Coordinates of C-alpha atoms in Angstrom, one line a residue:
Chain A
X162 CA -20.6 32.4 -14.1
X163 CA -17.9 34.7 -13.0
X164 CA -19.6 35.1 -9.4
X165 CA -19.7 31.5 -9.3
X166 CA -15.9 31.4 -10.0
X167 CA -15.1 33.9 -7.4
X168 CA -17.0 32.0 -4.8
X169 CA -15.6 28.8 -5.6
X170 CA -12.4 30.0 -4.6
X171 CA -13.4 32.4 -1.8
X172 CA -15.1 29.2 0.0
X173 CA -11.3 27.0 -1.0
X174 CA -9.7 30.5 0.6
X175 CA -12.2 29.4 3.6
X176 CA -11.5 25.8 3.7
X177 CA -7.7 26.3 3.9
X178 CA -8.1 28.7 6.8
X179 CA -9.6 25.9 8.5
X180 CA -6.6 23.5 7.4
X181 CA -4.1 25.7 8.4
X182 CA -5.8 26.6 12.1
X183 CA -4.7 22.9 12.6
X184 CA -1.6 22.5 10.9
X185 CA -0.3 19.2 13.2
X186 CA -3.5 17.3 12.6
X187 CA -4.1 18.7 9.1
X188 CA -0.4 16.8 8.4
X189 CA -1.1 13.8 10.0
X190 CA -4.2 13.3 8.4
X191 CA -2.8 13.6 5.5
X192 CA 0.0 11.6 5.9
X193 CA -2.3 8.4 7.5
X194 CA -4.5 9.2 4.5
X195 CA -1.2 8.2 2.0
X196 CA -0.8 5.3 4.1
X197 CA -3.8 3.6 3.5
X198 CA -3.3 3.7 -0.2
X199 CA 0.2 1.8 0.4
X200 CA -1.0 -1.8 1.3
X201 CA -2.7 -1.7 -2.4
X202 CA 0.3 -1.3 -4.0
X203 CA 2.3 -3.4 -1.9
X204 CA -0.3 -6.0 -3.0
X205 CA 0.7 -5.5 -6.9
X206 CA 4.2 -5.1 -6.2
X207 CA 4.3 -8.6 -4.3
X208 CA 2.4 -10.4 -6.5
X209 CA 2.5 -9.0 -10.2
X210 CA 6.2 -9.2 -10.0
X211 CA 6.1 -12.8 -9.4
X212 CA 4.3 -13.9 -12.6
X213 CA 5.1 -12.1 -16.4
X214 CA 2.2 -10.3 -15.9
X215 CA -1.7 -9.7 -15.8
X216 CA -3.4 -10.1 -18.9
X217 CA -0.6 -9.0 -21.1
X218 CA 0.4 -6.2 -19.0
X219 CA 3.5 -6.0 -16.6
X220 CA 4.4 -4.9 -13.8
X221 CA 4.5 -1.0 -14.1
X222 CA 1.9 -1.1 -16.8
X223 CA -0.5 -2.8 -14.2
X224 CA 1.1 0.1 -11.6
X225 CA 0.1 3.3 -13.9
X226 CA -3.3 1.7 -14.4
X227 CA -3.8 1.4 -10.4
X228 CA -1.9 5.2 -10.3
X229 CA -3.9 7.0 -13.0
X230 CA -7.5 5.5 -11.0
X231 CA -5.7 6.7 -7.4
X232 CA -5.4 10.3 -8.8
X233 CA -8.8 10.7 -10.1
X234 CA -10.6 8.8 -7.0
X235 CA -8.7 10.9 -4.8
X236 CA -9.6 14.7 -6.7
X237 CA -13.3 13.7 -6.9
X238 CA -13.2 13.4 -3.2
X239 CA -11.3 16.5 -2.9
X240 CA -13.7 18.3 -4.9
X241 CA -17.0 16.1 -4.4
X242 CA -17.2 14.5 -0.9
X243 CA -20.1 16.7 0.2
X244 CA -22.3 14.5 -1.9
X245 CA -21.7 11.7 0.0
X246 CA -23.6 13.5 3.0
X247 CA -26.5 15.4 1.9
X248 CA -28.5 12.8 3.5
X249 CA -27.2 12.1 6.9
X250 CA -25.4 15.7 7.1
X251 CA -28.4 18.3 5.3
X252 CA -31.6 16.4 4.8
X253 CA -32.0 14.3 7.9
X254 CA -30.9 17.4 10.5
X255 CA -33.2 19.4 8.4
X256 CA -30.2 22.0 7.6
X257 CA -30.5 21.5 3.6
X258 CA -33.7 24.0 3.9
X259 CA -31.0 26.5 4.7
X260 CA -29.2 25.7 1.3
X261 CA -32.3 26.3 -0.1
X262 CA -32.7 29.8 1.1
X263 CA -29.3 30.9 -0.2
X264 CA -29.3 33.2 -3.2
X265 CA -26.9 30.7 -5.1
X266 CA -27.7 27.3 -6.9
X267 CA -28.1 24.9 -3.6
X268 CA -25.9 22.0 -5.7
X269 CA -23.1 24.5 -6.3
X270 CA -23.8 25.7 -2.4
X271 CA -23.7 21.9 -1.0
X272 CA -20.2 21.2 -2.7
X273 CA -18.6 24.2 -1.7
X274 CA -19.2 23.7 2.3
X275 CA -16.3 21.2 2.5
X276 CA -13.1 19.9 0.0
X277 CA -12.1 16.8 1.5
X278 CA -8.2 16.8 2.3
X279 CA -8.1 13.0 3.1
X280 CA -8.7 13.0 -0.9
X281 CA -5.4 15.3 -1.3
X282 CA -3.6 12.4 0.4
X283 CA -5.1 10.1 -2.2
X284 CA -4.1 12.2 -5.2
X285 CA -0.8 12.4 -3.9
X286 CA -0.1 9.4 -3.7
X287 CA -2.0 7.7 -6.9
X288 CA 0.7 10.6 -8.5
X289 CA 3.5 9.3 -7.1
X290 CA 2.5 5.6 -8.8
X291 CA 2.0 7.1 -11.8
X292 CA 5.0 8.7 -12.5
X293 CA 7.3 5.7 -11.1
X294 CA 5.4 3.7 -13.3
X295 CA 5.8 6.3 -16.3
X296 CA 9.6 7.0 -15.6
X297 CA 10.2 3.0 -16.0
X298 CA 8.1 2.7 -18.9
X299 CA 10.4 4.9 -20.7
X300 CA 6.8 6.1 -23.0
X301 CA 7.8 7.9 -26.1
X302 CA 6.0 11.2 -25.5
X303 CA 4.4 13.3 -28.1
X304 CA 1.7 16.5 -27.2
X305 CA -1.0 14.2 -27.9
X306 CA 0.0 12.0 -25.5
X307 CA 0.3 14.8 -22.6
X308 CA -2.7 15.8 -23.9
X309 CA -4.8 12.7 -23.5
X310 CA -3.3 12.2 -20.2
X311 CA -4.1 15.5 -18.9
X312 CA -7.3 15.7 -20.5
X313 CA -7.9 11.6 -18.8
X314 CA -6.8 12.9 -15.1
X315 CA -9.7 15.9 -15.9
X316 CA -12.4 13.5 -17.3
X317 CA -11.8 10.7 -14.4
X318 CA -12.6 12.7 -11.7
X319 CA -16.0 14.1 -13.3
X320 CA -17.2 10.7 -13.6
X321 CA -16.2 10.1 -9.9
X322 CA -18.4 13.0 -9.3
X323 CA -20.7 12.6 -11.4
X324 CA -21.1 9.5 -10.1
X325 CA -21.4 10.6 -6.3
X326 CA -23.9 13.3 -7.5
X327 CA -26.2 10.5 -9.0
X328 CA -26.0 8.8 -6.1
X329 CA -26.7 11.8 -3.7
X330 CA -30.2 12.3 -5.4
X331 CA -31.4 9.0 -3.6
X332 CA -31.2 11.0 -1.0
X333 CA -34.8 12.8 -1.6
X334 CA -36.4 9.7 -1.1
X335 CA -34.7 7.4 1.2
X336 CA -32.5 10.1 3.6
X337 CA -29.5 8.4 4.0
X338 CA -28.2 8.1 0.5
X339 CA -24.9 6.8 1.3
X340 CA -25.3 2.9 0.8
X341 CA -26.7 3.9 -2.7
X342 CA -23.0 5.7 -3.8
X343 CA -21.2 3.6 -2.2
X344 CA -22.5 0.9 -4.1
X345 CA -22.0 2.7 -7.5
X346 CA -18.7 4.3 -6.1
X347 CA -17.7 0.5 -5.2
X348 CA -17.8 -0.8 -8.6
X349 CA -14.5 1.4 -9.6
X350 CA -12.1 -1.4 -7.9
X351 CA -13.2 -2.8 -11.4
X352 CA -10.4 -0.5 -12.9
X353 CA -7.9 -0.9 -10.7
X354 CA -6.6 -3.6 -13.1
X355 CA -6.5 -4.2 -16.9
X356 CA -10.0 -4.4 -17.9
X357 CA -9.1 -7.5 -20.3
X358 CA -8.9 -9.8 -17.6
X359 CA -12.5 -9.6 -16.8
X360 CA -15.4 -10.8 -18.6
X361 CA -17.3 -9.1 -21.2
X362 CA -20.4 -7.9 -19.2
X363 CA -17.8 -6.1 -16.8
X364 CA -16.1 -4.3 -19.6
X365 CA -19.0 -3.0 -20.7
X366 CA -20.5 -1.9 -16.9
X367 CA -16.8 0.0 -16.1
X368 CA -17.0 1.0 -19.8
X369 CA -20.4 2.7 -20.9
X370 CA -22.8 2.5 -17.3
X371 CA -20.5 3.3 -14.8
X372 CA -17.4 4.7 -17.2
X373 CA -14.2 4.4 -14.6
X374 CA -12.3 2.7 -17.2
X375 CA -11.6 6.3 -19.4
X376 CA -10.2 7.0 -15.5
X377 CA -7.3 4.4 -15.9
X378 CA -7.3 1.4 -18.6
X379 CA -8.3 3.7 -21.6
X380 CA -5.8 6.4 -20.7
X381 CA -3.0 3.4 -20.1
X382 CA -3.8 2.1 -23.1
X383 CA -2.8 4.7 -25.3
X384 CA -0.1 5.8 -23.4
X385 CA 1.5 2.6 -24.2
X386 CA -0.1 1.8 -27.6
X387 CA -2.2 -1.1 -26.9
X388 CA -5.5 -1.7 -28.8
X389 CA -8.2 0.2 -26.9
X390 CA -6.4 3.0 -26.2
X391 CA -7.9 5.1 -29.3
X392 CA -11.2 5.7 -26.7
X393 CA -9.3 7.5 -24.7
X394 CA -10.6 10.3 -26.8
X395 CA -14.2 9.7 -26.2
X396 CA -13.6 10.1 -22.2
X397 CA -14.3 13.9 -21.9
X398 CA -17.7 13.2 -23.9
X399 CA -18.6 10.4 -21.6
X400 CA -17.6 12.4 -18.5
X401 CA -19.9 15.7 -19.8
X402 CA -22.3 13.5 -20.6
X403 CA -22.5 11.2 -17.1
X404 CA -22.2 15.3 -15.4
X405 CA -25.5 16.0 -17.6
X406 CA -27.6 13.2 -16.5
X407 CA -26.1 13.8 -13.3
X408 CA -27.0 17.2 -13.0
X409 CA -30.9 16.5 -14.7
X410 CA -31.0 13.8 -12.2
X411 CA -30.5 15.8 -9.7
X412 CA -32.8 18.5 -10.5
X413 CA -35.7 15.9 -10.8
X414 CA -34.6 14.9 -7.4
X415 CA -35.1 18.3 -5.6
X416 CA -38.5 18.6 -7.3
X417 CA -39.5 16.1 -4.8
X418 CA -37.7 17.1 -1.9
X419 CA -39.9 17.3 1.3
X420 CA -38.4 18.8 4.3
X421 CA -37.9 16.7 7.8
X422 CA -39.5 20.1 9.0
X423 CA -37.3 19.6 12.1
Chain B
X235 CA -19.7 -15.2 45.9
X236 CA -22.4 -17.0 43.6
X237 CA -24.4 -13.5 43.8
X238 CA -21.9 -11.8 42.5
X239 CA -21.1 -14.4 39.4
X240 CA -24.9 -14.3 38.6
X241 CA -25.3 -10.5 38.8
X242 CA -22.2 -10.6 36.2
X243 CA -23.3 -13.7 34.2
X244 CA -27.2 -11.3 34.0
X245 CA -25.4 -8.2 33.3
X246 CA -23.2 -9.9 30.3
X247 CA -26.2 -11.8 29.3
X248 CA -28.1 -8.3 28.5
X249 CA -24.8 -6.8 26.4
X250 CA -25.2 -10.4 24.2
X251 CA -28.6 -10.0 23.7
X252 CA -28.6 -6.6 22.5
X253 CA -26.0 -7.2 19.7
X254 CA -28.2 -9.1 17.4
X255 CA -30.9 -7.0 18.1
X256 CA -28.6 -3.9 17.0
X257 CA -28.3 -6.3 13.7
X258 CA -31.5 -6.1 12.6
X259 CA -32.4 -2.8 13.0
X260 CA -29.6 -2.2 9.7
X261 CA -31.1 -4.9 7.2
X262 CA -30.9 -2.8 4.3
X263 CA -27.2 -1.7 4.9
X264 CA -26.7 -5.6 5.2
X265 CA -27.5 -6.2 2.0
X266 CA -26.2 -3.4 0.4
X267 CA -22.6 -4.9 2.3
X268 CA -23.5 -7.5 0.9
X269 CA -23.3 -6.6 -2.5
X270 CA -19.7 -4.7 -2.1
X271 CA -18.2 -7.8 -0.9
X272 CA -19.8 -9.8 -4.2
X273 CA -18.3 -7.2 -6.1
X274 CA -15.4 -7.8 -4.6
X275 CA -15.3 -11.4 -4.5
X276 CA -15.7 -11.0 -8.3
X277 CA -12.4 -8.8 -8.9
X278 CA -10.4 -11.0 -6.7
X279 CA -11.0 -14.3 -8.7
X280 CA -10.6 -12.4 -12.2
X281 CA -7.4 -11.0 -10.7
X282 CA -6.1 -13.8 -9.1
X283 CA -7.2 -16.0 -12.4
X284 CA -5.5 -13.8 -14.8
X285 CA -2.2 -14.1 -12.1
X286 CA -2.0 -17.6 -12.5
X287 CA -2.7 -18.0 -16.2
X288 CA 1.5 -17.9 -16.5
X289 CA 2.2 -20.4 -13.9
X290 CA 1.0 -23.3 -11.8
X291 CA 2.1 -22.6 -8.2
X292 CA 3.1 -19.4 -6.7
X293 CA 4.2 -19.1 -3.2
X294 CA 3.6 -22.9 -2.6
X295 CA -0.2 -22.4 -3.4
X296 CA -2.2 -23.2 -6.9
X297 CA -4.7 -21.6 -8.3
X298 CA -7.6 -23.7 -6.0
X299 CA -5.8 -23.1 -2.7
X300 CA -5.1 -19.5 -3.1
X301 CA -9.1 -19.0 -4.5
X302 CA -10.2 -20.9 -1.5
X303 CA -8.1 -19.1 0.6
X304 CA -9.3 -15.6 -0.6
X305 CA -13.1 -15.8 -0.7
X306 CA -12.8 -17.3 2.7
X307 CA -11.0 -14.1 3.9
X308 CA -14.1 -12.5 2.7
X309 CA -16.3 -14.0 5.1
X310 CA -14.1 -12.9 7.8
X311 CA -12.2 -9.8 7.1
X312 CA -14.5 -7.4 8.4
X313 CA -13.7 -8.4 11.1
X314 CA -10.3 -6.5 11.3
X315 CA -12.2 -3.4 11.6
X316 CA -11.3 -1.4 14.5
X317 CA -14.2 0.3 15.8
X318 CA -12.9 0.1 19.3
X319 CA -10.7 3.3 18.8
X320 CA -13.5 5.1 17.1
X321 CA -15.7 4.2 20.0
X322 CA -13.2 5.7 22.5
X323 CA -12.9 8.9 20.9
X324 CA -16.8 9.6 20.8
X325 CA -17.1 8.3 24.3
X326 CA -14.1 10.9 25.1
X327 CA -15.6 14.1 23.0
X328 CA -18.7 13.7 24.1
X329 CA -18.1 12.8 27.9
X330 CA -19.5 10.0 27.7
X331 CA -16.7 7.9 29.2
X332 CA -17.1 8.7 32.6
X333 CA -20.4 7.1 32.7
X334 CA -19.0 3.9 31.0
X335 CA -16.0 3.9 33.5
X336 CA -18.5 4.2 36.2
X337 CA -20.8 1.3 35.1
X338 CA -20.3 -1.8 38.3
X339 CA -19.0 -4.0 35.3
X340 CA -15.2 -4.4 34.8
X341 CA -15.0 -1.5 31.6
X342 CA -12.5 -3.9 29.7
X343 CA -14.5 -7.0 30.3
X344 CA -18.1 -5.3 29.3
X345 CA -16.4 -4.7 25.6
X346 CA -14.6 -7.6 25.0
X347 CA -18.1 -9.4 25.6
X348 CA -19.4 -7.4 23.3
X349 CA -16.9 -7.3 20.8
X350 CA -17.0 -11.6 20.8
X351 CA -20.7 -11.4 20.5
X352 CA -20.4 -9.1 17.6
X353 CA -18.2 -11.3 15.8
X354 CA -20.3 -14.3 16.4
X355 CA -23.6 -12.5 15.0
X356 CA -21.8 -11.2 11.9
X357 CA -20.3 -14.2 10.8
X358 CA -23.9 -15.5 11.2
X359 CA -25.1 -12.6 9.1
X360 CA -22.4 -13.1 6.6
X361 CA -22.9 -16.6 5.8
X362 CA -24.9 -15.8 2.8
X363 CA -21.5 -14.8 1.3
X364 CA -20.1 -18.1 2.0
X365 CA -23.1 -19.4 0.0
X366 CA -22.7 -17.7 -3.1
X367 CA -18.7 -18.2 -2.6
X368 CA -19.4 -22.0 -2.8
X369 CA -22.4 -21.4 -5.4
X370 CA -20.7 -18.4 -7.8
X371 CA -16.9 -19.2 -7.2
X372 CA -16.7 -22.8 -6.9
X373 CA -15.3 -22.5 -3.1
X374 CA -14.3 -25.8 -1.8
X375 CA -15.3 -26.0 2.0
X376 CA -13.4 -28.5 4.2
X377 CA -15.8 -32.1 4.9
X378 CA -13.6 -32.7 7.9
X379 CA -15.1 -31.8 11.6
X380 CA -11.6 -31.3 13.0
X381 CA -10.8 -28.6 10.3
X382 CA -13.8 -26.7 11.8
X383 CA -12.6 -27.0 15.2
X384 CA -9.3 -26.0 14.7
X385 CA -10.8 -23.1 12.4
X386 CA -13.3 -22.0 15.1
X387 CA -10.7 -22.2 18.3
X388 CA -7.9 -20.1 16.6
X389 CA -10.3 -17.5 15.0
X390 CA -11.9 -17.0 18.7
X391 CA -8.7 -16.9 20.0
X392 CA -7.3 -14.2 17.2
X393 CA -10.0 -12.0 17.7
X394 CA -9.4 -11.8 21.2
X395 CA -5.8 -11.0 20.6
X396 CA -6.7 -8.4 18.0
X397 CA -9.2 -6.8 20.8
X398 CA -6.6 -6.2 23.4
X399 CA -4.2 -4.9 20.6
X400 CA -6.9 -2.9 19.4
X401 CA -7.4 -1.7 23.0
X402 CA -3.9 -0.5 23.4
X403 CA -4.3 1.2 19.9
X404 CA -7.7 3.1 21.1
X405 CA -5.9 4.4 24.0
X406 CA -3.6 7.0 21.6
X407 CA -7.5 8.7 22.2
X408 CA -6.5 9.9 25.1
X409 CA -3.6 12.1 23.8
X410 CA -5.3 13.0 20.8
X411 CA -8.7 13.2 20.4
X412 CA -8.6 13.3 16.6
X413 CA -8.5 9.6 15.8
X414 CA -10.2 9.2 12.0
X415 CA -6.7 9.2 10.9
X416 CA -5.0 7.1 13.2
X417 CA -7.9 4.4 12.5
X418 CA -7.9 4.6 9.0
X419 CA -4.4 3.9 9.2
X420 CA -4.5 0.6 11.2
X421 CA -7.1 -0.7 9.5
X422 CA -5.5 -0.3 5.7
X423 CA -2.2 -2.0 8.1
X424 CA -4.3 -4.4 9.1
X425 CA -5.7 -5.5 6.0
X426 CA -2.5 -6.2 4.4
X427 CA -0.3 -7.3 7.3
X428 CA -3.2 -9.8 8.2
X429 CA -3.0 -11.5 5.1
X430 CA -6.2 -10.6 3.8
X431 CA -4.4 -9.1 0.4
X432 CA -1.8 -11.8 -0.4
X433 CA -1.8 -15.0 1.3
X434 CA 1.6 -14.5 3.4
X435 CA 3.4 -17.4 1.6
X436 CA 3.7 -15.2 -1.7
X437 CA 5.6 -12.5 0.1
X438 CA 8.8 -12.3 0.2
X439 CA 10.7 -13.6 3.8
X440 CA 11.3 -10.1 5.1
X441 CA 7.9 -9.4 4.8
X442 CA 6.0 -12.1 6.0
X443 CA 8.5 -11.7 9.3
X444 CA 7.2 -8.0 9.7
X445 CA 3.9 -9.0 9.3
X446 CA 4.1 -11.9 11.6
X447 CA 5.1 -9.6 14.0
X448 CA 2.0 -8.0 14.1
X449 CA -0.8 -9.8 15.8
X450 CA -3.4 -9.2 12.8
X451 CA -2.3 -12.5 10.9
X452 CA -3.7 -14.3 13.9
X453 CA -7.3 -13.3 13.5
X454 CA -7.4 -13.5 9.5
X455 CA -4.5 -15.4 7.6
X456 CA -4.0 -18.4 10.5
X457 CA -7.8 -19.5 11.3
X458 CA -8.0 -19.6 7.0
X459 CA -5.1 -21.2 6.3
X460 CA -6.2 -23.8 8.4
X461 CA -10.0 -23.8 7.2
X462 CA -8.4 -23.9 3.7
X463 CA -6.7 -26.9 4.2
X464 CA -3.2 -24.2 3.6
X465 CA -1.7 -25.6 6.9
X466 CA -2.0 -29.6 8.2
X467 CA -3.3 -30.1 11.3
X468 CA -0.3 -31.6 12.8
X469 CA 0.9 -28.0 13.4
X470 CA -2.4 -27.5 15.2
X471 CA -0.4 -27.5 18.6
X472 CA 2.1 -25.5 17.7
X473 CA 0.0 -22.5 16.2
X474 CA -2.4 -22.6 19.4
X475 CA 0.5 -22.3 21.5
X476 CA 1.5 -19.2 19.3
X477 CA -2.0 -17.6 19.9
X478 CA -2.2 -18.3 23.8
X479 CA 1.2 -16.4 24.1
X480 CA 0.1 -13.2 22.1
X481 CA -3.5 -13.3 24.0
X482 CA -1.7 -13.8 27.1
X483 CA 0.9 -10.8 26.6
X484 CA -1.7 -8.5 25.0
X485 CA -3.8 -8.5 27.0
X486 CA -1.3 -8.1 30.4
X487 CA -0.1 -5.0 27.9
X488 CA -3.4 -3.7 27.4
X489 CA -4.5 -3.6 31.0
X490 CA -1.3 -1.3 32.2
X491 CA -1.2 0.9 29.3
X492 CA -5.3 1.6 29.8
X493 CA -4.4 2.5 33.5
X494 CA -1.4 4.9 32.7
X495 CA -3.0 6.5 29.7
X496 CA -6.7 6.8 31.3
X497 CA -4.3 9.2 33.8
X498 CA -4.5 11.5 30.9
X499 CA -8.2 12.0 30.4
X500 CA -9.6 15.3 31.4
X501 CA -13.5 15.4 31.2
X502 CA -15.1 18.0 29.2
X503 CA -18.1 19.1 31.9
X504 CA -20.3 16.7 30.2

């Protein structure tokens, strides 16, 4: 476990080398990246602050919601994005046979190769929403509140990943596994807004099958008191749980990896 | 004279017919689009159902018009995409551009062919999603010919005027050739400055002047508004008067900025 640990961050040492061997296009890759979140938010700020509100929330309520989803998308992709490519990237150009031969687990060996900064961009910017949208809230904070928000930013981006890593085990069988997670990834535009405004059937898919609402509606909720907010607690088990399968998935998936012997 | 025109007419002909052929190859990717954009199309009409639960008109639009307005932008919004920036920087890293440049076809003429013919075959491929629009969502389509018409003529002509911006844009390639960022970029501009987000009636003036000022609104939010029955007819004249000009301008602009800035390419070997 510890070697693991030391790795991890000798291969982040690595990956910022990299960054910094670049530094002009490492910036402006970043910046375009914080960009492309802006026409979203523009969106909400042009329209929500038109009408009293969506589904009972307001303005800066609906803006943590969208914020609290930004950060966690973005750190999964920051953390995760190697998932995305196994297929067109490992198994395809027949190079995952070399993950294969290293003496560490291959999953833990196909993350590590690359931390998307893109997603840092991302992050920075679903941050920036969420604390605008917290400082006008004017929340009445207590521990348990950091806590649940801390402990909500942690469990949102595992289900992002574990997310990504169930859909990366498609992979085995069909190569290029990225339609698959993209359609599961997809699904989390669901949580950009208060959950109550959908129907039931789509509470209970962002809820209990694909679980981004304990990334943004569950965590909002009990931030600012409202009804569902009390399974905000329940999000780390979901998220542990959605890494398990994940990870089970995953290991039933490599079973019936056959090499492109290329 | 007339040899020449049919050697050109032949040589476009073969860049049409390879587009759709290029389609099928990527059937399950299709569908797999295809459910993303359903997905979607269900978020928007929650969202925008939920937004209008408070009030009967916003912007000048009810709840109908701004539905009809939105799943239509469905249909059509992939359209912003700007692969044409993309293409150039491939074609530049992997010296690939010379040959293109080299091909007896004018090079800006060869992709604006394709580029049309790609937009015809998608909206083809997309109509399904106009189906289930009208099945699903209730969209109300337009019974009136002329509304077609007008729709057709000023989404042919917007795209055109989005290629030759695009062009100018896919030209930054040849002073950087690290583009990813720059197209991200425009395309998440694009998306919101062409309307595709908020109709531009519900922003406020300032804004629907800066986006007006870019030519995206002409490929997306115009052609809808008038397919949606957002703008009469009447001002038919006036809007395709509009789109000649920007076509017109962009694509003098295009032409000299591709000959200054192609001044800058150094082939790698290749």
């Amino acid at each position: 476990m510890a070697r693991y640990l030391k790795l991890y961050l000798w291969f982040w040492a690595q990956r910022l080398k990299v960054l910094l061997e670049y530094p002009g296009s490492t910036l402006i890759g970043l910046f375009c990246q914080i960009l492309t979140q802006i026409p979203g938010i523009l969106a909400i700020w042009v329209v929500i602050r038109q009408v009293p509100g969506l589904g009972g929330w307001n303005y800066n309520e609906v803006l943590l919601i969208y914020g609290l989803l930004t950060v966690s998308m973005g750190l999964s992709f920051v953390f995760g994005q190697n998932l995305w490519f196994i297929g067109n990237g490992y198994i395809r150009p027949g190079s995952f046979d070399r993950l294969l031969l290293k003496p560490i687990d291959p999953l833990f060996m196909l993350v590590v190769e690359y931390f998307s900064w893109s997603g840092m961009g991302d992050a920075l910017m679903g941050a920036v929403v969420t604390g605008k949208a917290l400082l006008a809230l004017n929340i009445m904070w207590s521990p348990l509140k950091v806590l649940a928000l801390l402990l909500s930013v942690g469990s949102g981006t595992a289900i992002f990943i574990a997310v990504f890593l169930i859909g990366s085990v498609s992979a085995f069988w069909i190569i290029n596994s990225i339609p698959v997670t993209a359609l599961f990834y997809m699904t989390h535009i669901f949580a950009r807004y208060p959950l109550s405004i959908y129907p039931r059937g789509v509470l209970l898919l962002v809820t209990w099958l694909l679980p981004y609402g304990f990334a943004s509606y569950y965590p909002a909720s009990y931030l600012l008191g409202k009804e569902a907010g009390t399974l905000v607690w329940a999000g780390p088990l979901v998220a542990a749980t959605l890494l398990f399968i994940g990870y089970r998935v995953w290991l039933f998936g490599l079973r019936h990896y056959a090499s492109t012997g290329s | 004279m007339i040899q020449t025109l049919r050697r050109n007419v032949s040589a476009y002909n073969a860049l049409v017919t390879l587009v759709p052929k290029l389609y099928l190859v990527y059937q399950s990717v299709f569908w797999i689009q295809f459910l993303l954009q359903f997905v979607s199309m269900i978020v928007l009409v929650y969202f925008w159902r939920a937004v209008y639960l408070g009030q009967a008109t916003l912007g000048g639009l009810n709840l109908r018009q701004t539905l009809n307005y939105m799943l239509l932008v469905q249909w059509i919004l992939p359209l912003l995409d700007n692969g044409l920036i993309l293409h150039f920087g491939d074609w530049l890293r992997e010296g690939k551009l010379a040959i293109e440049l080299l091909r007896p076809l004018d090079f800006q003429s060869q992709n604006f062919v394709r580029e049309q013919t790609d937009m015809f075959f998608f909206l083809l491929q997309k109509l399904p999603l106009l189906i289930v629009a009208w099945l699903v969502f209730g969209l109300q389509l337009p019974a009136d010919p002329m509304r077609w018409v007008a729709f057709v003529v000023s989404m042919l002509l917007g795209k055109a005027i989005l290629f030759f911006f695009q062009w100018i844009f896919a030209c930054l390639a040849f002073y950087t050739t690290d583009v990813s960022g720059f197209y991200h970029a425009l395309n998440a501009a694009a998306v919101f400055l062409s309307g595709a987000l908020v109709p531009m009636a519900m922003m406020p003036g300032w804004l629907q002047r800066v986006a007006y000022s870019f030519p995206f609104a002409q490929a997306v939010s115009v052609p809808v508004s008038l397919l949606s029955g957002i703008i009469p007819l009447t001002d038919l004249p006036r809007i395709w008067l509009i789109q000649v000009v920007w076509l017109i301008g962009l694509a003098g602009v295009s032409r000299l900025v591709f000959r200054i800035a192609i001044r800058k390419v150094t082939f790698q070997g290749g």
